[in-house]
């Protein structure tokens, strides 16, 4: 039985801890914050409750597998997981209002034909068919297997070239080019939106990002009643059932190295913790880099890269009941979709950003049936690129999000009781992620620049879990690191992935 120290109590770190404990190891988690869950937090006030991180779950099979492999009670026995249907409502800048059904390819095609004209559904279905090809080619190497030693081959674009599309053979297309040439007009925005929501610029993102809307349409989006924080609580409880120990309020200052391998942790209070293996579930940054041989990532490895964007969130407490038939998730599109990401990720948005509006039908999030809890969010430049301690800047962004959300909630300002804002600076303070950036999922293509560091680090005995390592950000991707890291530790470097 090995002593394993896990840095951080985010979802990927806890998924790893639970699996390692089941494998017979003695696991202790050290978390700098006062609670578990990482970005999957909760804000409560006056009977209202809001998720401070992801508001929906894609690919729930990842967490179903976690609960099957770590105990007798299934995921559905531990949380009330419900599929969101309709899946999403899009309010486009040209006035188009289209609501897509969940996990119904034929239903989506029919809706798109009605909204965008005959043939729109067929064009969308053709793109999703090609996205499925990209998904089939990349699912295992990007989700279910450790990062390949010859990871450079993942730089090849898996999205298939189509004859007559006008895409140039001299280089693989970006997602924006696919959207424009294969869909066209306002319909193109529907393909780009899932990437933008994850902090990716469609104009720079490889066409393989078409797998993101494919995942949503194929596997659905899911919500946990009581708020997504309940998922973090369920994973934490599973860890405790498996005898994982949690030390909260324990910031790790250094990863100790003895005889050329990770040997424990030095905490901020001066305490040294001995360990046979260390798993870093937090953003690696200088903490990991300083422990590596030579104090840097060696050539030939995928080094950490900064997340491309932060996230600006506004929690709204509204008087009045949630209207019957309200869609859970609405995307209010920017009038300048083509220039939004290029400008907004590098500085202040010049105009209204694309805003996601979440309106859960969940009595646990409100004081009574006469109120509604609404969450607004938009991607933005991280702390450091912009100074999110500037109150005027925060106020400008808040008003832009409120203006955009008023299209989805027409009487929003009249119903508003109070609001609460979360900026990238707040995310940085809560999670320790430099700049408050949010990691994006790993993608194939673009010369492998959208990959994340391997789960096995260049330092023997040190492993990486969570959204900052392979296969990247997002709840399902972070959860998958639990299976990957555990396989590498238990089975060794010959581990070839989950089955």
Coordinates of C-alpha atoms in Angstrom, one line a residue, residues 10-489:
X10 CA -11.1 19.6 -7.7
X11 CA -13.2 17.1 -9.6
X12 CA -10.2 15.4 -11.4
X13 CA -8.2 15.2 -8.3
X14 CA -11.1 13.6 -6.3
X15 CA -11.9 11.2 -9.1
X16 CA -8.2 10.1 -9.0
X17 CA -8.2 9.9 -5.2
X18 CA -11.3 7.6 -5.1
X19 CA -9.9 5.2 -7.8
X20 CA -6.5 5.0 -6.1
X21 CA -8.1 4.3 -2.7
X22 CA -10.1 1.5 -4.3
X23 CA -6.8 0.1 -5.7
X24 CA -5.5 -0.2 -2.1
X25 CA -3.4 2.9 -1.6
X26 CA -3.5 5.3 1.3
X27 CA -4.5 8.6 -0.2
X28 CA -4.5 12.1 1.4
X29 CA -5.7 15.2 -0.5
X30 CA -4.3 18.6 0.3
X31 CA -6.4 21.5 -0.7
X32 CA -5.5 25.2 -0.3
X33 CA -9.2 26.3 -0.1
X34 CA -11.6 25.6 2.8
X35 CA -13.7 23.2 0.8
X36 CA -13.6 20.6 -2.0
X37 CA -14.8 20.8 -5.6
X38 CA -12.4 23.3 -7.2
X39 CA -14.4 25.4 -9.7
X40 CA -17.5 23.4 -9.0
X41 CA -18.6 25.7 -6.1
X42 CA -21.8 27.2 -4.8
X43 CA -22.9 30.7 -3.8
X44 CA -25.9 31.0 -1.5
X45 CA -27.8 34.1 -0.3
X46 CA -31.3 34.8 0.9
X47 CA -32.5 31.4 -0.1
X48 CA -31.0 31.6 -3.6
X49 CA -28.3 29.2 -4.7
X50 CA -26.0 29.4 -7.8
X51 CA -23.3 27.2 -9.3
X52 CA -20.0 29.1 -9.5
X53 CA -18.6 26.7 -12.1
X54 CA -20.0 24.5 -14.9
X55 CA -23.8 24.6 -14.9
X56 CA -24.3 21.4 -17.0
X57 CA -22.6 18.1 -17.5
X58 CA -21.7 16.5 -20.8
X59 CA -20.8 12.8 -21.1
X60 CA -22.2 11.7 -17.8
X61 CA -20.9 8.2 -18.6
X62 CA -17.5 9.3 -17.3
X63 CA -19.0 9.8 -13.8
X64 CA -21.2 6.7 -14.1
X65 CA -18.0 4.7 -14.6
X66 CA -16.3 6.4 -11.7
X67 CA -19.2 5.4 -9.3
X68 CA -19.4 1.9 -10.7
X69 CA -15.7 1.4 -10.2
X70 CA -15.5 2.8 -6.7
X71 CA -18.5 1.6 -4.8
X72 CA -21.9 -0.1 -4.8
X73 CA -24.1 2.9 -5.3
X74 CA -24.4 4.2 -8.8
X75 CA -24.2 7.8 -9.9
X76 CA -28.0 8.0 -10.2
X77 CA -28.3 6.6 -6.7
X78 CA -26.2 9.5 -5.4
X79 CA -27.5 12.5 -7.4
X80 CA -30.7 13.4 -9.2
X81 CA -29.4 13.6 -12.8
X82 CA -31.8 14.8 -15.4
X83 CA -31.3 15.4 -19.1
X84 CA -32.0 19.0 -20.3
X85 CA -34.6 19.1 -23.0
X86 CA -34.9 21.3 -25.0
X87 CA -31.1 21.3 -25.2
X88 CA -30.5 25.0 -26.0
X89 CA -32.2 28.1 -27.3
X90 CA -30.2 30.4 -29.6
X91 CA -31.0 34.1 -29.9
X92 CA -29.0 35.3 -32.9
X93 CA -28.1 38.8 -33.7
X94 CA -30.3 38.9 -36.8
X95 CA -33.4 38.2 -34.6
X96 CA -33.5 34.5 -35.3
X97 CA -34.9 32.6 -32.3
X98 CA -34.3 28.8 -32.5
X99 CA -34.7 26.2 -29.8
X100 CA -33.1 22.8 -30.4
X101 CA -34.4 19.5 -29.0
X102 CA -32.1 17.3 -27.0
X103 CA -30.4 14.2 -28.5
X104 CA -32.7 14.1 -31.5
X105 CA -30.9 14.4 -34.9
X106 CA -34.1 14.4 -36.9
X107 CA -35.8 16.9 -34.6
X108 CA -32.8 19.3 -34.8
X109 CA -32.9 19.1 -38.6
X110 CA -36.6 19.9 -38.8
X111 CA -36.2 22.9 -36.5
X112 CA -33.3 24.2 -38.5
X113 CA -35.2 23.9 -41.7
X114 CA -38.0 25.9 -40.2
X115 CA -35.7 28.6 -38.8
X116 CA -33.1 28.9 -41.6
X117 CA -34.9 27.6 -44.7
X118 CA -35.1 24.3 -46.5
X119 CA -31.8 22.4 -46.6
X120 CA -30.4 23.9 -43.4
X121 CA -31.1 20.7 -41.5
X122 CA -29.4 18.6 -44.1
X123 CA -26.3 20.8 -44.1
X124 CA -26.2 20.7 -40.3
X125 CA -26.6 16.9 -40.3
X126 CA -23.8 16.5 -42.9
X127 CA -21.5 18.6 -40.7
X128 CA -22.4 16.5 -37.6
X129 CA -21.8 13.4 -39.7
X130 CA -18.2 14.6 -40.4
X131 CA -17.9 15.6 -36.7
X132 CA -18.8 12.0 -35.8
X133 CA -15.9 10.8 -38.0
X134 CA -13.6 13.2 -36.1
X135 CA -15.0 11.9 -32.8
X136 CA -14.5 8.3 -33.7
X137 CA -10.9 9.0 -34.7
X138 CA -10.0 11.0 -31.6
X139 CA -12.2 9.6 -28.8
X140 CA -9.7 7.1 -27.5
X141 CA -6.5 9.1 -27.8
X142 CA -8.0 12.2 -26.4
X143 CA -10.3 10.8 -23.7
X144 CA -9.5 7.2 -22.9
X145 CA -5.8 6.7 -23.4
X146 CA -2.7 8.3 -21.9
X147 CA -1.1 10.9 -24.1
X148 CA 0.8 9.0 -26.8
X149 CA 4.6 9.2 -26.7
X150 CA 4.4 10.2 -30.4
X151 CA 1.8 12.9 -29.5
X152 CA 2.8 14.9 -32.5
X153 CA 0.6 12.7 -34.7
X154 CA -2.4 14.2 -32.9
X155 CA -1.6 17.5 -34.6
X156 CA -3.2 16.1 -37.8
X157 CA -6.7 17.4 -38.4
X158 CA -9.2 14.6 -38.1
X159 CA -12.1 16.5 -39.5
X160 CA -12.6 15.2 -43.0
X161 CA -12.0 17.4 -46.0
X162 CA -15.1 17.7 -48.2
X163 CA -14.9 18.1 -52.0
X164 CA -16.5 21.3 -53.2
X165 CA -16.4 22.9 -49.8
X166 CA -13.9 25.5 -50.9
X167 CA -11.6 24.7 -48.1
X168 CA -7.9 25.1 -49.0
X169 CA -5.8 22.0 -49.1
X170 CA -2.7 24.0 -48.2
X171 CA -3.7 23.9 -44.5
X172 CA -6.4 22.3 -42.5
X173 CA -9.5 24.5 -42.0
X174 CA -10.4 26.2 -38.7
X175 CA -13.8 25.8 -37.1
X176 CA -14.9 29.2 -38.3
X177 CA -14.0 28.3 -41.9
X178 CA -16.0 25.1 -41.7
X179 CA -18.9 26.9 -40.2
X180 CA -18.9 29.6 -42.9
X181 CA -18.4 27.4 -45.9
X182 CA -20.4 24.3 -44.9
X183 CA -23.3 26.1 -43.1
X184 CA -23.2 29.8 -43.9
X185 CA -25.0 32.8 -42.6
X186 CA -26.4 32.8 -39.1
X187 CA -26.5 29.0 -39.0
X188 CA -22.7 29.0 -38.7
X189 CA -23.0 30.6 -35.3
X190 CA -24.6 27.4 -33.9
X191 CA -21.5 25.4 -34.8
X192 CA -19.1 28.0 -33.3
X193 CA -21.0 28.6 -30.0
X194 CA -19.9 25.5 -28.0
X195 CA -16.2 26.3 -28.7
X196 CA -16.7 30.0 -27.8
X197 CA -18.4 29.0 -24.5
X198 CA -15.3 27.0 -23.7
X199 CA -13.0 29.9 -24.3
X200 CA -11.9 28.9 -27.8
X201 CA -11.7 31.4 -30.7
X202 CA -13.4 29.7 -33.6
X203 CA -11.1 31.5 -36.0
X204 CA -8.1 29.9 -34.5
X205 CA -9.5 26.6 -33.3
X206 CA -9.1 23.5 -35.5
X207 CA -12.1 22.0 -37.3
X208 CA -12.0 19.1 -34.9
X209 CA -13.8 21.3 -32.4
X210 CA -16.9 20.3 -34.3
X211 CA -16.9 17.4 -31.9
X212 CA -18.1 19.7 -29.1
X213 CA -21.6 20.4 -30.6
X214 CA -21.6 16.7 -31.8
X215 CA -21.2 15.6 -28.1
X216 CA -24.0 17.9 -27.0
X217 CA -26.4 16.7 -29.7
X218 CA -25.5 13.0 -29.4
X219 CA -25.1 12.5 -25.7
X220 CA -27.2 15.4 -24.4
X221 CA -26.6 17.9 -21.6
X222 CA -27.4 17.0 -18.0
X223 CA -28.2 18.9 -14.9
X224 CA -28.0 17.7 -11.2
X225 CA -31.0 18.8 -9.2
X226 CA -29.9 20.9 -6.2
X227 CA -27.2 22.4 -8.4
X228 CA -24.1 21.0 -10.0
X229 CA -22.3 21.4 -6.7
X230 CA -24.2 18.2 -5.6
X231 CA -22.0 16.3 -8.0
X232 CA -18.9 17.5 -6.3
X233 CA -20.4 16.5 -2.9
X234 CA -21.2 13.0 -4.2
X235 CA -17.7 12.5 -5.4
X236 CA -16.3 13.8 -2.1
X237 CA -18.5 11.5 -0.2
X238 CA -17.4 8.6 -2.3
X239 CA -13.8 9.5 -1.5
X240 CA -14.5 9.5 2.2
X241 CA -16.3 6.2 1.9
X242 CA -13.1 4.8 0.4
X243 CA -11.1 6.3 3.4
X244 CA -9.5 9.1 1.5
X245 CA -8.3 11.8 3.9
X246 CA -8.8 15.5 3.2
X247 CA -6.7 18.3 4.6
X248 CA -8.4 21.6 3.8
X249 CA -6.7 25.0 4.1
X250 CA -3.4 23.3 3.3
X251 CA -1.5 25.2 0.6
X252 CA 1.3 23.3 -1.1
X253 CA 4.5 25.4 -1.4
X254 CA 6.8 22.8 -3.0
X255 CA 6.9 19.2 -4.3
X256 CA 9.8 17.5 -2.5
X257 CA 12.3 15.5 -4.6
X258 CA 14.5 12.8 -3.3
X259 CA 16.9 10.6 -5.3
X260 CA 15.4 11.9 -8.6
X261 CA 11.7 11.2 -7.9
X262 CA 8.8 12.9 -6.1
X263 CA 8.9 12.2 -2.4
X264 CA 6.3 14.3 -0.8
X265 CA 5.1 17.9 -0.2
X266 CA 6.2 21.0 1.7
X267 CA 3.1 22.9 2.9
X268 CA 2.9 26.6 3.4
X269 CA 3.1 26.3 7.2
X270 CA 6.4 24.5 6.9
X271 CA 5.1 20.9 7.4
X272 CA 6.7 18.2 5.3
X273 CA 4.6 15.4 4.1
X274 CA 6.3 12.2 2.9
X275 CA 4.7 10.3 0.0
X276 CA 5.6 7.5 -2.3
X277 CA 3.7 9.2 -5.2
X278 CA 2.4 12.7 -5.7
X279 CA -0.6 13.6 -7.9
X280 CA -1.0 17.3 -8.8
X281 CA -4.6 18.0 -9.5
X282 CA -4.1 21.8 -9.5
X283 CA -2.8 24.1 -12.2
X284 CA 0.8 22.9 -12.5
X285 CA 2.6 26.2 -13.1
X286 CA 5.8 26.9 -11.2
X287 CA 4.8 24.3 -8.5
X288 CA 5.4 21.4 -11.0
X289 CA 8.0 23.1 -13.2
X290 CA 10.4 23.8 -10.3
X291 CA 10.3 20.1 -9.3
X292 CA 11.3 18.9 -12.8
X293 CA 14.8 18.0 -13.7
X294 CA 16.5 21.2 -14.6
X295 CA 13.5 23.2 -13.4
X296 CA 11.8 23.2 -16.8
X297 CA 9.7 21.1 -19.1
X298 CA 12.1 19.1 -21.3
X299 CA 12.0 19.3 -25.1
X300 CA 9.7 16.6 -26.6
X301 CA 7.0 17.0 -24.0
X302 CA 3.7 18.9 -24.1
X303 CA 4.3 21.7 -21.7
X304 CA 1.4 23.6 -19.9
X305 CA 0.0 26.5 -21.8
X306 CA -2.1 29.3 -20.5
X307 CA -5.9 29.0 -20.7
X308 CA -7.1 31.1 -23.5
X309 CA -9.8 33.0 -21.6
X310 CA -11.4 33.8 -18.3
X311 CA -15.0 33.9 -17.4
X312 CA -17.3 36.7 -16.2
X313 CA -20.4 35.5 -14.3
X314 CA -23.4 37.3 -12.9
X315 CA -25.8 35.7 -10.5
X316 CA -29.3 37.2 -10.6
X317 CA -32.0 36.9 -7.9
X318 CA -35.4 37.6 -9.5
X319 CA -38.8 38.2 -8.1
X320 CA -41.6 36.3 -9.8
X321 CA -41.8 32.6 -10.8
X322 CA -39.9 31.0 -13.6
X323 CA -42.4 31.0 -16.5
X324 CA -43.7 27.7 -17.6
X325 CA -41.9 26.3 -20.7
X326 CA -38.7 28.3 -20.0
X327 CA -35.6 26.8 -21.7
X328 CA -32.9 25.8 -19.2
X329 CA -30.0 27.2 -21.4
X330 CA -30.1 30.1 -23.8
X331 CA -27.2 31.5 -25.8
X332 CA -27.6 35.1 -26.7
X333 CA -25.2 35.7 -29.6
X334 CA -23.0 38.8 -30.0
X335 CA -23.7 41.0 -33.0
X336 CA -20.0 40.8 -33.9
X337 CA -19.4 37.1 -33.7
X338 CA -16.4 37.1 -36.0
X339 CA -14.5 39.7 -34.1
X340 CA -15.7 39.0 -30.6
X341 CA -13.1 36.4 -29.6
X342 CA -10.1 38.1 -31.2
X343 CA -10.8 41.3 -29.3
X344 CA -12.5 40.0 -26.2
X345 CA -9.9 37.5 -25.2
X346 CA -7.0 40.0 -25.6
X347 CA -8.7 43.0 -24.0
X348 CA -12.0 44.5 -23.2
X349 CA -15.0 43.6 -25.4
X350 CA -15.9 46.5 -27.6
X351 CA -19.5 45.5 -27.8
X352 CA -21.9 42.9 -26.3
X353 CA -20.3 39.5 -25.8
X354 CA -22.0 36.2 -26.4
X355 CA -23.8 35.4 -23.2
X356 CA -25.0 32.1 -21.8
X357 CA -28.2 32.3 -19.7
X358 CA -29.0 29.4 -17.3
X359 CA -32.5 29.2 -15.8
X360 CA -32.8 25.9 -14.0
X361 CA -36.2 24.5 -13.1
X362 CA -35.0 23.6 -9.6
X363 CA -36.8 24.5 -6.3
X364 CA -33.6 23.9 -4.4
X365 CA -32.1 27.1 -6.0
X366 CA -34.8 29.5 -4.9
X367 CA -36.4 30.5 -1.6
X368 CA -39.9 29.7 -2.9
X369 CA -41.9 29.3 -6.1
X370 CA -42.3 33.0 -6.4
X371 CA -38.7 33.6 -7.3
X372 CA -36.1 32.6 -9.9
X373 CA -32.4 32.1 -9.9
X374 CA -30.6 33.0 -13.2
X375 CA -26.9 32.7 -14.0
X376 CA -25.3 34.8 -16.8
X377 CA -21.8 34.0 -18.1
X378 CA -19.4 35.1 -20.9
X379 CA -15.8 34.4 -21.7
X380 CA -13.4 37.3 -21.3
X381 CA -9.8 38.2 -21.0
X382 CA -8.1 36.9 -17.9
X383 CA -6.8 38.8 -14.9
X384 CA -3.6 40.5 -15.8
X385 CA -4.7 41.2 -19.4
X386 CA -7.4 43.2 -17.8
X387 CA -7.5 44.5 -14.2
X388 CA -10.6 43.0 -12.8
X389 CA -10.2 44.9 -9.6
X390 CA -11.3 48.0 -11.6
X391 CA -14.9 48.6 -10.5
X392 CA -15.8 50.6 -13.6
X393 CA -14.6 47.7 -15.8
X394 CA -16.7 45.2 -13.8
X395 CA -19.7 47.5 -14.0
X396 CA -19.4 47.8 -17.7
X397 CA -19.2 44.1 -18.2
X398 CA -22.1 43.5 -15.8
X399 CA -24.3 46.0 -17.8
X400 CA -23.4 44.3 -21.1
X401 CA -24.4 40.9 -19.8
X402 CA -27.6 42.3 -18.4
X403 CA -28.5 44.0 -21.6
X404 CA -27.8 40.8 -23.6
X405 CA -29.7 38.6 -21.1
X406 CA -32.8 41.0 -21.4
X407 CA -33.4 39.4 -24.8
X408 CA -33.8 36.0 -23.1
X409 CA -35.6 37.4 -20.0
X410 CA -37.5 40.5 -21.3
X411 CA -38.6 41.7 -17.9
X412 CA -35.2 41.0 -16.3
X413 CA -34.4 44.5 -14.8
X414 CA -37.9 45.0 -13.4
X415 CA -37.7 41.6 -11.6
X416 CA -34.2 42.0 -10.4
X417 CA -33.8 41.9 -6.6
X418 CA -30.1 41.8 -6.4
X419 CA -27.0 40.5 -8.3
X420 CA -23.6 39.1 -7.5
X421 CA -20.6 39.2 -9.9
X422 CA -17.7 36.7 -10.3
X423 CA -14.7 37.9 -12.3
X424 CA -11.5 36.1 -13.4
X425 CA -9.8 37.7 -10.3
X426 CA -12.4 36.0 -8.1
X427 CA -11.8 32.7 -9.9
X428 CA -8.0 33.1 -9.4
X429 CA -8.5 33.7 -5.7
X430 CA -10.8 30.8 -5.2
X431 CA -9.0 28.1 -7.3
X432 CA -5.4 29.3 -7.6
X433 CA -5.6 29.2 -11.4
X434 CA -3.3 32.0 -12.6
X435 CA -5.3 34.8 -14.1
X436 CA -8.5 33.0 -13.4
X437 CA -8.2 31.2 -16.7
X438 CA -10.4 28.2 -17.5
X439 CA -8.7 25.3 -19.2
X440 CA -10.2 24.2 -22.6
X441 CA -10.7 20.6 -23.6
X442 CA -7.9 18.9 -25.6
X443 CA -8.4 18.9 -29.4
X444 CA -6.6 17.2 -32.3
X445 CA -5.3 19.3 -35.1
X446 CA -3.4 22.6 -35.3
X447 CA 0.0 20.9 -34.9
X448 CA -1.0 19.6 -31.5
X449 CA -1.1 23.1 -29.9
X450 CA -4.4 22.3 -28.3
X451 CA -3.0 19.3 -26.3
X452 CA -2.3 19.3 -22.5
X453 CA 0.6 17.8 -20.6
X454 CA 0.7 14.1 -20.2
X455 CA -0.7 12.6 -16.9
X456 CA 2.8 11.1 -16.3
X457 CA 5.2 13.9 -15.8
X458 CA 9.0 14.0 -16.6
X459 CA 9.7 13.5 -12.9
X460 CA 9.3 9.9 -11.7
X461 CA 6.6 9.5 -9.1
X462 CA 4.8 12.8 -10.1
X463 CA 1.5 12.6 -12.0
X464 CA -0.9 15.2 -13.3
X465 CA -4.7 15.1 -13.0
X466 CA -7.6 17.5 -13.6
X467 CA -8.4 20.0 -16.3
X468 CA -4.8 21.3 -16.7
X469 CA -3.5 17.9 -17.9
X470 CA -4.5 15.5 -20.6
X471 CA -7.3 15.5 -21.8
X472 CA -8.0 19.0 -20.7
X473 CA -10.8 21.1 -19.2
X474 CA -14.4 20.4 -18.7
X475 CA -16.1 18.1 -16.2
X476 CA -16.0 14.9 -18.3
X477 CA -12.4 15.5 -19.4
X478 CA -11.2 16.3 -15.8
X479 CA -13.1 13.2 -14.5
X480 CA -11.4 11.0 -17.1
X481 CA -8.0 11.9 -15.7
X482 CA -8.9 9.8 -12.6
X483 CA -9.0 6.6 -14.8
X484 CA -5.8 7.6 -16.7
X485 CA -3.7 8.5 -13.7
X486 CA -4.8 5.5 -11.7
X487 CA -4.0 3.2 -14.6
X488 CA -0.6 4.6 -15.0
X489 CA 0.1 4.3 -11.2

